Each structure stands twice: as structure tokens, then as C-alpha cells.
XYZ file of C-alpha atoms in Angstrom:
598
model
C 0.000 0.000 0.000
C 1.026 3.609 -0.560
C 2.067 5.690 2.476
C -0.714 7.742 4.021
C -0.552 11.475 3.355
C -1.147 12.733 6.889
C -1.632 16.294 5.609
C -4.455 15.318 3.269
C -7.822 16.508 4.651
C -9.545 13.652 2.811
C -7.736 11.210 5.095
C -9.140 12.883 8.187
C -12.616 12.821 6.700
C -12.461 9.100 7.438
C -10.986 9.428 10.915
C -12.843 12.282 12.621
C -16.083 10.601 11.631
C -18.459 12.456 13.944
C -17.413 15.857 12.565
C -17.765 14.846 8.946
C -21.082 13.080 9.493
C -22.486 16.433 10.601
C -23.660 18.445 7.554
C -22.367 21.634 9.221
C -19.038 19.949 10.162
C -19.362 20.806 13.840
C -15.955 20.210 15.542
C -17.381 17.710 18.003
C -14.274 16.659 19.986
C -13.214 20.302 20.398
C -16.364 21.455 22.144
C -16.600 18.239 24.134
C -13.126 18.886 25.559
C -14.199 22.425 26.444
C -17.210 21.021 28.325
C -14.927 18.633 30.212
C -12.826 21.677 31.150
C -16.010 23.516 32.291
C -15.402 26.195 29.634
C -19.065 26.341 28.687
C -19.068 29.786 27.076
C -16.300 28.820 24.658
C -17.944 25.460 23.989
C -21.170 27.267 23.110
C -19.404 29.639 20.728
C -17.614 26.760 18.970
C -21.059 25.244 18.383
C -22.584 28.572 17.386
C -19.899 29.151 14.784
C -20.854 25.930 13.005
C -24.444 25.030 13.745
C -25.851 28.468 14.717
C -28.505 27.022 17.086
C -26.707 25.038 19.839
C -29.577 25.218 22.332
C -32.119 24.192 19.709
C -30.047 21.397 18.218
C -28.941 20.216 21.669
C -32.593 19.257 22.144
C -33.920 18.390 18.690
C -31.089 17.370 16.351
C -31.466 14.158 14.339
C -27.907 13.319 15.441
C -26.234 12.204 12.176
C -22.930 12.460 14.071
C -23.725 9.869 16.732
C -23.903 6.737 14.530
C -20.447 7.762 13.254
C -18.999 8.247 16.750
C -15.945 6.032 17.234
C -17.086 5.150 20.764
C -19.704 3.010 19.076
C -16.920 0.850 17.631
C -15.758 -0.314 21.037
C -19.088 -0.473 22.884
C -22.789 -0.284 22.124
C -23.576 3.412 22.711
C -21.826 6.447 21.190
C -21.057 9.618 23.101
C -24.217 11.684 23.698
C -22.960 14.347 21.299
C -26.325 16.040 20.840
C -27.113 16.353 24.529
C -23.630 17.724 25.237
C -24.480 20.620 22.939
C -27.288 21.374 25.347
C -24.888 21.249 28.317
C -22.891 24.043 26.687
C -26.065 26.008 25.881
C -27.610 25.632 29.339
C -24.431 26.760 31.102
C -23.054 29.324 28.654
C -23.852 32.456 30.653
C -24.021 35.788 28.830
C -22.525 35.361 25.361
C -23.947 38.492 23.779
C -20.601 40.295 23.900
C -18.957 37.439 21.982
C -21.343 37.728 19.036
C -20.401 39.832 15.997
C -20.953 43.448 17.011
C -22.743 45.884 14.687
C -23.394 48.235 13.171
C -21.381 46.939 10.246
C -19.931 49.065 7.459
C -22.380 48.749 4.531
C -21.121 47.279 1.267
C -23.990 48.628 -0.818
C -25.589 45.240 -1.494
C -29.139 44.299 -0.512
C -30.377 40.731 0.019
C -33.926 39.384 0.455
C -34.577 36.260 2.511
C -37.943 34.578 1.979
C -38.791 32.517 5.045
C -37.518 32.853 8.596
C -36.357 29.311 9.303
C -32.911 27.886 10.083
C -31.531 28.123 6.535
C -32.507 31.769 6.017
C -31.375 32.765 9.497
C -27.997 31.144 8.819
C -27.635 33.165 5.616
C -28.492 36.313 7.588
C -25.951 35.423 10.272
C -23.184 34.973 7.685
C -23.900 37.924 5.394
C -24.848 40.722 7.787
C -21.352 41.117 9.324
C -20.017 41.548 5.777
C -22.050 44.699 5.332
C -25.023 43.301 3.436
C -28.415 44.910 4.030
C -30.505 41.848 4.785
C -34.313 41.881 4.613
C -36.165 38.868 6.020
C -39.788 38.148 5.055
C -41.909 35.646 6.987
C -45.633 35.119 7.487
C -45.169 34.263 11.170
C -44.947 36.917 13.854
C -41.525 35.736 15.016
C -38.449 34.195 13.422
C -37.715 30.487 13.599
C -39.827 28.986 10.821
C -40.588 25.308 11.319
C -38.516 25.270 14.521
C -41.254 27.432 16.032
C -44.324 26.054 14.272
C -43.606 22.318 14.147
C -41.410 21.430 17.135
C -43.576 21.292 20.282
C -42.678 23.400 23.308
C -42.248 20.301 25.487
C -39.244 19.478 23.278
C -38.081 23.014 22.505
C -39.046 25.800 24.933
C -39.911 29.144 23.349
C -37.307 30.895 25.508
C -34.466 28.813 24.028
C -35.568 29.316 20.437
C -36.283 33.019 20.830
C -32.888 33.670 22.417
C -30.955 32.019 19.612
C -33.078 33.573 16.868
C -32.578 36.897 18.655
C -28.785 36.592 18.471
C -29.157 36.754 14.677
C -31.896 39.352 14.413
C -29.962 41.642 16.758
C -27.155 41.833 14.206
C -29.292 44.358 12.368
C -31.630 42.289 10.185
C -34.517 44.199 8.591
C -37.485 42.006 9.533
C -40.835 41.898 7.741
C -42.866 39.565 9.939
C -46.575 38.852 9.383
C -45.799 39.363 5.701
C -46.702 36.628 3.263
C -44.779 36.889 0.013
C -47.273 36.406 -2.805
C -44.984 37.061 -5.755
C -41.288 36.468 -6.395
C -41.553 38.853 -9.329
C -42.605 41.577 -6.904
C -39.603 40.868 -4.656
C -37.227 40.948 -7.624
C -38.651 44.309 -8.694
C -37.495 45.885 -5.416
C -33.842 46.005 -6.448
C -32.382 43.194 -4.366
C -28.966 42.033 -5.514
C -29.827 38.442 -4.600
C -32.772 36.520 -3.170
C -32.613 33.483 -0.892
C -35.630 31.176 -0.630
C -35.881 29.215 2.612
C -39.602 28.572 2.864
C -39.289 24.937 3.930
C -41.700 22.198 2.925
C -44.948 23.739 4.192
C -47.486 21.424 2.604
C -48.477 18.291 4.491
C -49.402 15.232 2.453
C -53.046 14.202 2.570
C -55.159 11.112 1.895
C -57.490 13.045 -0.346
C -58.737 10.023 -2.282
C -59.350 7.748 0.698
C -63.088 6.979 1.040
C -64.801 9.179 3.616
C -61.964 11.765 3.729
C -64.266 14.724 3.160
C -67.267 13.547 5.164
C -65.991 14.806 8.527
C -63.431 17.454 7.606
C -63.535 19.243 10.960
C -61.960 16.261 12.724
C -59.384 15.184 10.133
C -56.268 17.326 10.355
C -53.002 17.637 8.432
C -50.277 17.036 11.027
C -47.912 19.961 10.390
C -50.803 22.410 10.069
C -52.311 21.153 13.306
C -48.969 21.468 15.130
C -48.652 25.047 13.889
C -52.149 25.849 15.116
C -51.233 24.449 18.531
C -47.953 26.391 18.605
C -49.705 29.672 17.841
C -52.528 28.801 20.269
C -55.296 28.624 17.680
C -55.939 25.042 18.811
C -56.070 24.054 22.485
C -57.945 20.746 22.624
C -58.582 17.487 20.809
C -60.913 14.537 21.182
C -60.335 11.742 23.683
C -59.758 9.104 20.989
C -57.077 10.054 18.467
C -55.475 8.242 15.546
C -52.158 9.537 14.231
C -51.263 8.266 10.758
C -47.562 8.131 9.946
C -44.252 6.941 11.329
C -41.988 9.994 11.174
C -40.936 12.550 13.752
C -43.935 14.745 12.902
C -46.214 11.838 13.793
C -44.405 11.444 17.129
C -44.852 15.155 17.832
C -48.537 14.919 16.899
C -49.288 11.964 19.153
C -47.403 13.391 22.138
C -49.056 16.794 21.701
C -52.453 15.092 21.503
C -51.852 13.499 24.906
C -51.339 16.986 26.339
C -54.472 18.478 24.769
C -56.945 15.941 26.106
C -56.263 12.781 24.104
C -56.693 9.828 26.446
C -56.629 7.005 23.893
C -54.011 8.033 21.335
C -52.720 5.505 18.808
C -50.047 5.785 16.130
C -50.849 3.675 13.074
C -48.211 2.920 10.433
C -48.290 0.997 7.164
C -44.847 -0.529 7.518
C -43.102 -2.621 10.183
C -41.954 -0.577 13.175
C -38.284 -1.187 12.323
C -38.812 0.828 9.120
C -40.380 3.846 10.781
C -38.604 7.071 9.828
C -38.916 8.591 13.285
C -35.743 8.786 15.358
C -35.505 5.875 17.823
C -35.480 8.239 20.816
C -38.656 9.940 19.583
C -40.357 6.556 19.364
C -39.134 5.671 22.866
C -40.540 8.907 24.283
C -43.929 8.235 22.682
C -44.034 4.721 24.087
C -43.024 6.057 27.503
C -46.092 8.288 27.398
C -48.326 5.228 26.918
C -48.925 5.706 23.198
C -49.159 2.357 21.366
C -47.790 2.009 17.825
C -49.786 -0.298 15.542
C -47.635 -1.536 12.666
C -48.607 -3.077 9.306
C -51.978 -1.326 9.135
C -52.922 0.240 5.783
C -55.715 2.877 5.881
C -58.837 1.744 3.991
C -61.457 4.391 4.814
C -62.697 7.035 7.211
C -66.017 6.310 8.884
C -68.468 9.018 9.900
C -72.148 9.390 10.736
C -74.056 12.572 9.954
C -70.796 14.467 9.526
C -69.325 13.183 12.785
C -66.125 11.149 12.617
C -66.380 7.708 14.189
C -63.083 6.083 13.255
C -61.173 4.345 10.476
C -60.911 0.943 8.837
C -57.475 -0.565 8.256
C -56.259 -3.543 6.266
C -53.724 -5.782 8.037
C -50.640 -6.488 5.923
C -47.232 -8.077 6.249
C -43.953 -7.011 4.690
C -42.483 -9.374 2.104
C -38.951 -8.677 0.878
C -37.626 -9.726 -2.527
C -34.072 -8.688 -3.500
C -34.195 -5.876 -0.989
C -37.515 -4.530 -2.242
C -40.436 -4.439 0.169
C -43.969 -5.317 -0.720
C -46.902 -5.006 1.670
C -49.092 -8.072 1.243
C -52.572 -8.411 2.810
C -52.733 -11.107 5.473
C -56.351 -11.980 4.638
C -57.575 -11.054 8.112
C -60.789 -9.021 8.414
C -60.372 -5.245 8.220
C -59.772 -3.637 11.598
C -61.922 -0.763 12.844
C -60.356 1.758 15.237
C -62.564 4.348 16.905
C -61.495 7.986 16.726
C -62.813 11.433 17.530
C -59.946 13.019 15.588
C -57.393 11.839 13.033
C -54.033 13.522 12.435
C -52.487 12.809 9.036
C -48.695 12.968 9.363
C -47.508 10.966 6.377
C -44.996 13.403 4.931
C -44.413 16.916 3.667
C -44.119 18.517 0.248
C -42.748 21.724 -1.180
C -45.107 24.381 -2.390
C -44.190 27.405 -4.492
C -47.468 28.907 -5.761
C -45.979 32.382 -5.249
C -43.138 31.823 -7.720
C -44.200 32.772 -11.217
C -43.290 30.267 -13.911
C -42.195 32.892 -16.476
C -39.105 34.144 -14.616
C -36.635 31.597 -15.955
C -36.645 29.630 -12.696
C -37.090 25.953 -13.582
C -38.670 23.203 -11.481
C -38.231 19.441 -11.769
C -40.945 16.794 -11.976
C -41.221 16.680 -8.175
C -41.940 20.399 -7.944
C -38.498 21.225 -6.570
C -36.359 24.013 -8.021
C -33.611 22.933 -10.417
C -30.462 23.768 -8.459
C -26.727 23.370 -8.545
C -26.346 21.182 -5.450
C -22.941 22.670 -4.645
C -23.828 26.352 -4.940
C -27.616 26.199 -4.318
C -28.072 28.632 -7.210
C -31.236 28.240 -9.281
C -31.602 28.644 -13.036
C -32.450 32.282 -12.302
C -28.922 33.353 -11.304
C -29.746 35.822 -8.536
C -32.117 33.403 -6.741
C -30.723 30.818 -4.322
C -32.436 28.140 -2.227
C -31.650 26.276 0.988
C -33.154 24.050 3.649
C -36.241 21.956 2.935
C -37.156 24.330 0.091
C -34.012 23.326 -1.804
C -33.664 19.556 -1.975
C -36.702 18.406 -0.017
C -37.425 17.816 3.704
C -34.478 16.811 5.859
C -33.633 18.376 9.253
C -32.460 21.537 11.015
C -28.713 20.830 10.862
C -28.897 20.167 7.108
C -30.762 23.445 6.646
C -28.011 25.255 8.562
C -25.284 23.626 6.456
C -27.052 24.590 3.235
C -27.528 28.121 4.549
C -23.765 28.441 5.076
C -23.060 27.273 1.541
C -25.746 29.461 -0.009
C -24.287 32.471 1.833
C -20.866 31.727 0.322
C -22.487 31.574 -3.120
C -24.435 34.807 -2.635
C -21.312 36.639 -1.506
C -19.339 35.385 -4.523
C -22.235 36.221 -6.867
C -22.597 39.754 -5.525
C -18.866 40.275 -5.978
C -18.990 38.932 -9.543
C -16.733 35.987 -8.728
C -17.005 32.357 -9.780
C -19.317 30.381 -7.537
C -17.093 27.338 -8.027
C -13.880 28.920 -6.753
C -15.031 28.635 -3.167
C -12.965 29.515 -0.073
C -10.899 26.629 1.247
C -11.710 25.326 4.728
C -9.410 26.109 7.630
C -7.278 23.091 8.524
C -4.348 22.553 10.860
C -2.320 19.939 12.707
C -1.062 21.033 16.135
C 1.127 18.971 18.462
C -0.455 18.327 21.852
C 2.847 17.639 23.593
C 3.593 19.483 26.855
C 6.324 17.181 28.111
C 7.706 13.716 27.520
C 4.621 12.026 28.963
C 2.098 14.863 29.148
C -0.530 16.061 26.711
C -2.637 19.210 26.433
C -5.726 17.031 26.129
C -6.995 14.384 28.559
C -5.873 11.063 27.103
C -7.373 8.760 29.747
C -9.953 6.345 28.346
C -12.940 5.967 30.670
C -14.955 2.755 30.755
C -18.231 4.516 31.635
C -21.263 3.560 29.556
C -23.505 6.260 28.127
C -25.369 8.289 30.738
C -29.129 8.659 30.545
C -30.707 12.095 30.246
C -33.173 12.661 33.121
C -36.822 13.327 32.288
C -39.483 15.238 34.177
C -42.275 13.113 35.652
C -44.855 12.393 32.957
C -47.671 12.965 35.451
C -46.586 16.620 35.278
C -45.529 16.938 31.628
C -48.725 15.416 30.222
C -50.733 18.161 31.925
C -48.763 21.032 30.413
C -47.749 21.071 26.743
C -45.126 23.746 27.443
C -43.342 21.875 30.235
C -40.049 20.518 28.885
C -39.763 16.748 29.172
C -35.991 16.313 28.997
C -34.158 18.006 31.852
C -30.702 17.829 30.314
C -27.426 16.716 31.885
C -26.181 18.403 35.023
C -22.668 19.839 34.829
C -21.325 16.811 36.689
C -23.019 14.277 34.406
C -22.065 16.339 31.367
C -18.430 16.158 32.459
C -18.619 12.378 32.864
C -20.272 11.942 29.472
C -17.682 14.213 27.856
C -14.952 11.991 29.289
C -16.247 9.149 27.119
C -15.031 10.968 23.983
C -12.088 9.163 22.362
C -10.527 12.378 21.004
C -10.674 11.177 17.416
C -9.388 14.539 16.194
C -6.099 14.087 18.109
C -4.134 11.991 15.667
C -1.188 9.681 16.061
C 1.388 11.188 13.695
C 4.325 8.924 12.859
C 7.786 10.112 11.723
C 9.610 7.307 9.934
C 13.202 8.570 10.255
C 12.932 8.720 14.069
C 11.702 5.136 14.426
C 14.206 2.501 15.650
C 11.643 -0.312 15.211
C 11.750 -1.414 18.843
C 8.042 -2.388 18.618
C 7.354 -0.767 22.025
C 4.322 1.020 20.599
C 2.881 -2.227 19.260
C 3.448 -3.913 22.645
C 1.650 -1.235 24.665
C -1.287 -0.596 22.305
C -4.469 -1.623 24.187
C -6.332 -2.507 20.985
C -3.435 -4.167 19.103
C -3.944 -1.733 16.247
C -0.216 -1.196 15.445
C 1.764 -3.652 13.340
C 5.247 -3.607 11.823
C 5.344 -5.816 8.734
C 6.384 -6.092 5.105
C 4.197 -3.974 2.824
C 1.847 -5.527 0.321
C -1.544 -5.254 -1.369
C -4.327 -4.026 0.883
C -6.358 -7.251 1.122
C -3.255 -9.285 1.962
C -1.970 -6.635 4.360
C -5.220 -6.418 6.301
C -5.084 -10.168 6.966
C -1.480 -10.071 8.255
C -1.900 -7.417 10.953
C -1.584 -8.261 14.660
C -5.356 -7.800 14.788
C -6.832 -8.283 11.292
C -8.548 -5.103 10.036
C -11.894 -6.127 8.590
C -13.547 -2.703 8.246
C -12.490 -1.854 4.698
C -14.401 1.442 4.812
C -11.800 2.788 7.258
C -8.448 3.559 5.650
C -5.293 2.157 7.205
C -2.528 4.493 8.345
C 0.556 3.302 6.426
C 4.062 4.685 6.920
C 6.814 4.986 4.344
C 9.421 2.215 4.216
C 11.527 1.905 7.382
C 15.233 0.994 7.634
C 14.524 -2.741 7.859
C 12.272 -2.664 4.811
C 9.129 -2.990 6.917
C 6.313 -0.455 7.233
C 4.228 0.623 10.219
C 0.506 -0.076 9.808
C -2.122 1.322 12.174
C -5.776 0.309 12.027
C -7.636 3.598 12.581
C -10.868 1.693 13.015
C -10.082 0.658 16.589
C -7.501 3.274 17.667
C -8.524 4.934 20.957
C -6.223 7.963 20.534
C -5.027 7.283 24.058
C -1.472 8.433 23.313
C 0.199 5.398 24.909
C 2.225 4.745 21.763
C 3.634 8.275 21.893
C 4.323 8.017 25.637
C 6.162 4.704 25.229
C 8.216 5.674 22.159
C 11.858 6.314 23.201
C 12.650 8.474 20.154
C 9.449 10.540 19.807
C 8.687 8.927 16.472
C 5.041 9.128 17.545
C 3.349 12.442 18.323
C -0.263 13.296 19.180
C -1.419 16.152 16.961
C -4.857 17.761 16.950
C -6.505 18.075 13.561
C -8.669 21.163 13.159
C -11.185 21.594 10.348
C -13.588 24.474 9.928
C -15.645 25.241 6.836
C -14.916 28.821 5.812
C -17.967 31.059 5.881
C -18.986 33.724 3.377
C -16.352 36.360 2.832
C -13.606 34.005 4.113
C -14.530 34.920 7.679
C -12.005 33.439 10.070
C -13.144 30.710 12.389
C -13.655 31.271 16.098
C -11.789 27.969 16.479
C -8.574 29.772 15.584
C -8.821 31.842 18.767
C -9.686 29.084 21.249
């Protein structure tokens, strides 16, 4: 095998897995170390620089980083990365003085943001300090978009959301709340240099053709619309018997909200097996904890009503048959099942909707009704119009919307400065030695054996009576510290210098996971089988040195390395060093990263 280029960022993409699994590339190990050092303010700002909404995401993130966490390679549960964001947010203190401070020198450019959700707010956060005059239009009375209208208060308190939205609006954003944009042509006529569309996926899917759908309209609700009505206090009650159709996170929010508004017999009904539900496992667990049963393999057949009053629904029982990986739902032949209901919430998905965008502007849409975009620049076929978040590539999650907002802001800044949108600023990267002495490191290299700590919850006898009472209580500082200690410091790399090595094999002897081998080089498949501990995870690159004096090479299996530093401590010639890898996606205008100052 060829020697590993330790300076190549692509190599670290496959080592610091948690950071690269996050669409916004949040430097996970960095802020976790700051939490362990009780430097909560700095930990919060490291999060804010990347994901913009640490307090929000510390409660609601879909956690794409956690399945990639290297802790999960040595035991069952990864580090509670998401909930450690909340530890930083809950203990940050006053961070207002650390935010960019306006007023900012104007650059003469004016930008319109349509929609006040996470993507648009991220664009505003990135462009305003560069001197752009940013105008935000939203039909709600406050910023936040779907974070405010679709995430229930028992998961995301209004105070947390409003504070973090306020950090952005206080930069000097020109807000136009309670303003529904009816025409993109009208916006374009107002002289904006660029327009960003972040209107989300506001249309909930319906079962319009299901028999009986329109016979009792008052008690059949579209899930996301119903959640918005609850959030803005237009709806305050629901019937005692409730059916929620759908298996995603919106369905979980609907069923749990129903329990708080008077639903005593609330059931979630899904077409597929439970293992295929799209809802996050922890959302499903919370619903089950609140005594909400989930009925799988039930396909809706019809709504039943009498004299305009909803009585329930009929369902066909099916089973999932798999053929070459393709699923088919096959009726079991059992009689249809009737489930009583006073109300039904339809939460089977969301769609984009752009009735306010005229079709004669040169802005093209694909067959799914989504704008035709360059997926790297988020520029539409109408050059001055950019998209992001759910409005761009379809419904995903808050952290993806933030990541797309960052990239769209880079594109808008380049466009307004008449530069190529493809010559984008390079990310900030660095390798820094962590050595303080012969056997001392700047970071804590001890490997704890603690299993993942559970987040405490408020008593459900209290939370089910108050839809605004937060269920999760978050980690205390002490528990947060202990959970942070479980991090394996995957960004602190073992860097090997061939010409210092005397091939004493001391590092291989002391390695607790037997991940270091000195052997003759060869083809990858053969080499992986000849290591002290065979490396079977071919998705993880091996760390391969150049040829040593004896003709051997050093091979390290990154898949199971704990980054404990024992190899560097044991090495008599300092051939091994522990060096921290830092990666930060450059924001619009090549703004420097806050990571460079911490």
C-alpha cells in the first residue's frame, strides 16, 4: 500500500467521523473537551460558529454524528454528542458580547430572505457582518420557521428558540414579519442584488382520495398544520380518541401533543413494520413512555363518519415481504380492523409548495416540484435566486438546513462580488502537536470505561398536563463532564515520523487494541489479513508509513484506535506524536473561524 498522506484533509474525513457526518461539520471533539474543562461559554461559541442554534439542536437534532462516533466501535452506545451541545447552551452564561458586534460598514448590497427558518437565518448570520443589508420576510410573527411552528414546546421551549433567533436578528436584520410573500416577481422588482428562498416544505401530504376523507373534515387534520395551530394557540384541545397516521418525527410530535391536549386514547398507526419507521428511535421511545401504542402493518382503507361526525377508520392488516431488498406489503387476509377515533391527524410526509413563484421568470422546477439547483452552490436557473433548507432539496432536518444556509451564503457573496461560484474559499485546517512534556498532553488522554449516561426526564404525570413543560431536563454539569470523558478524542491523531523510528516495537506492545503492526508492505487485502489484529472494516483507511530501515512499514488500524497516546508516551525516540486536527468550513467572505482563537 502507498504511504498515508497525513496532511491530506480527505484522510481525516475518514478518521474524525463524527465531525464529517455532521452536515455543518461541527468540531465535536473540540467542544466536548471544552465542556470537560467547564469552559461552557467557549464550547457554546464553537457550536454557534458551526451550527448556529446550539440550544435548539442540543434538544432536537437528528444526530447524524452519533452513529459515526468512534465510541460506538468499542461499545454499544456512542457519546451523547447532541445532549452535550445542550450542556454548553444551558451553562453558557451571557454570550452576547462574543457575538459579531454591529453596526457593520455597509457594502452597498441588498439581500432578500424569503422565510424565517434555520436556513434563512444562517444566511443572515453569515452575510450581515459583511455589510449586506438583509431583509427577512416571513408570514409568522416571530423568526424560527418550522422550529417554532412544528417542534412542540415540550421538546423546545420558546425561551431557548427566541434567544438564539434573537442573536441573529440583533445583528441588524430588517425584519418583515406577518408578511406573506405572494410574488417572487414583486420581490425581484425591489432592487435586491440576490434573493434566498428558505420557505421549507410547508405542505403536508393528505389522503385526499381515501373513502370518507371529506365527510368529517372538521376532525381530520393535516399534522404539520395542526402542530402550527397548537404552537400559535389557535388550537387548544382534541378529542379523547385520536389516531395519528404516519411513522416519522412529525407523527411522534402529533401523538405526544395530543396526549397533552386531552387525548386519552391516542394511537399511532403505520403501514410498515416498526423497524422501518422514519422517526428517530429516541422519539419513538418517548412516545411509548407516554403510553402511546404504535400499531404496525396497518394500511388505511377508509374514514367512517355518521351525519358528519367522525367515528373512526378501517385498516387492512398487511405483512412485509422482501424480494431482492424490495419491500412489498401483502394483505394477510384477516378481516379489516376498525379503530374508533374522535380526531385523526395525518402525518404521512411533507411537500414543497411554491405557488408564489411565477413560472415565467426563468426559474425551472423538476418533476417533483423542486427548483432545479446546482447542489454545490444552491443557485437556481435564475442566477440571482438561491435556495436552501427543505425548500431546496426536499425535507431533511435543522442541521442540514443550517449547512445549506452556510453554503448558499458563500455563493451569494461570490455572486454579488462577480466571482465564480465554483472557486469557493478553502476550509481552515491545521495539525497542532499536543505535547507538553515527555509524557504529558494538552488534552486528557485517559480512556474511561463509563457507559452512556441517561438524560433525566421530568415526571410524565406533570408533563402530560402542560404542553409547554419541557420533558428532557438535560445533563447536570457533573453528568455532562462524565459523558464528555467518554469521547475518544478522534481529532487528536497519532502522527508517525519514519526517520525517528528505531523499530523497537514498544508502541505495538503497549497498544491496548493491538492496532499497530510492523510488517512487510503488500496489497491491501493481503496486508489487512497479516496485521496483529486483522482489520476487517475496509471502509476505514489504514494508516501506512513509508518504508523503514529494515524494509518494513508501520501499519495502524484507525478503526479501533482509541487515541489514548500510549504509543507516543512509550516511544523512546518521539517517532510518535499526538497532533490535533482542526477543520472548519470557511464562511462567506472568508470569515475566520472562532476555532482559531480558542
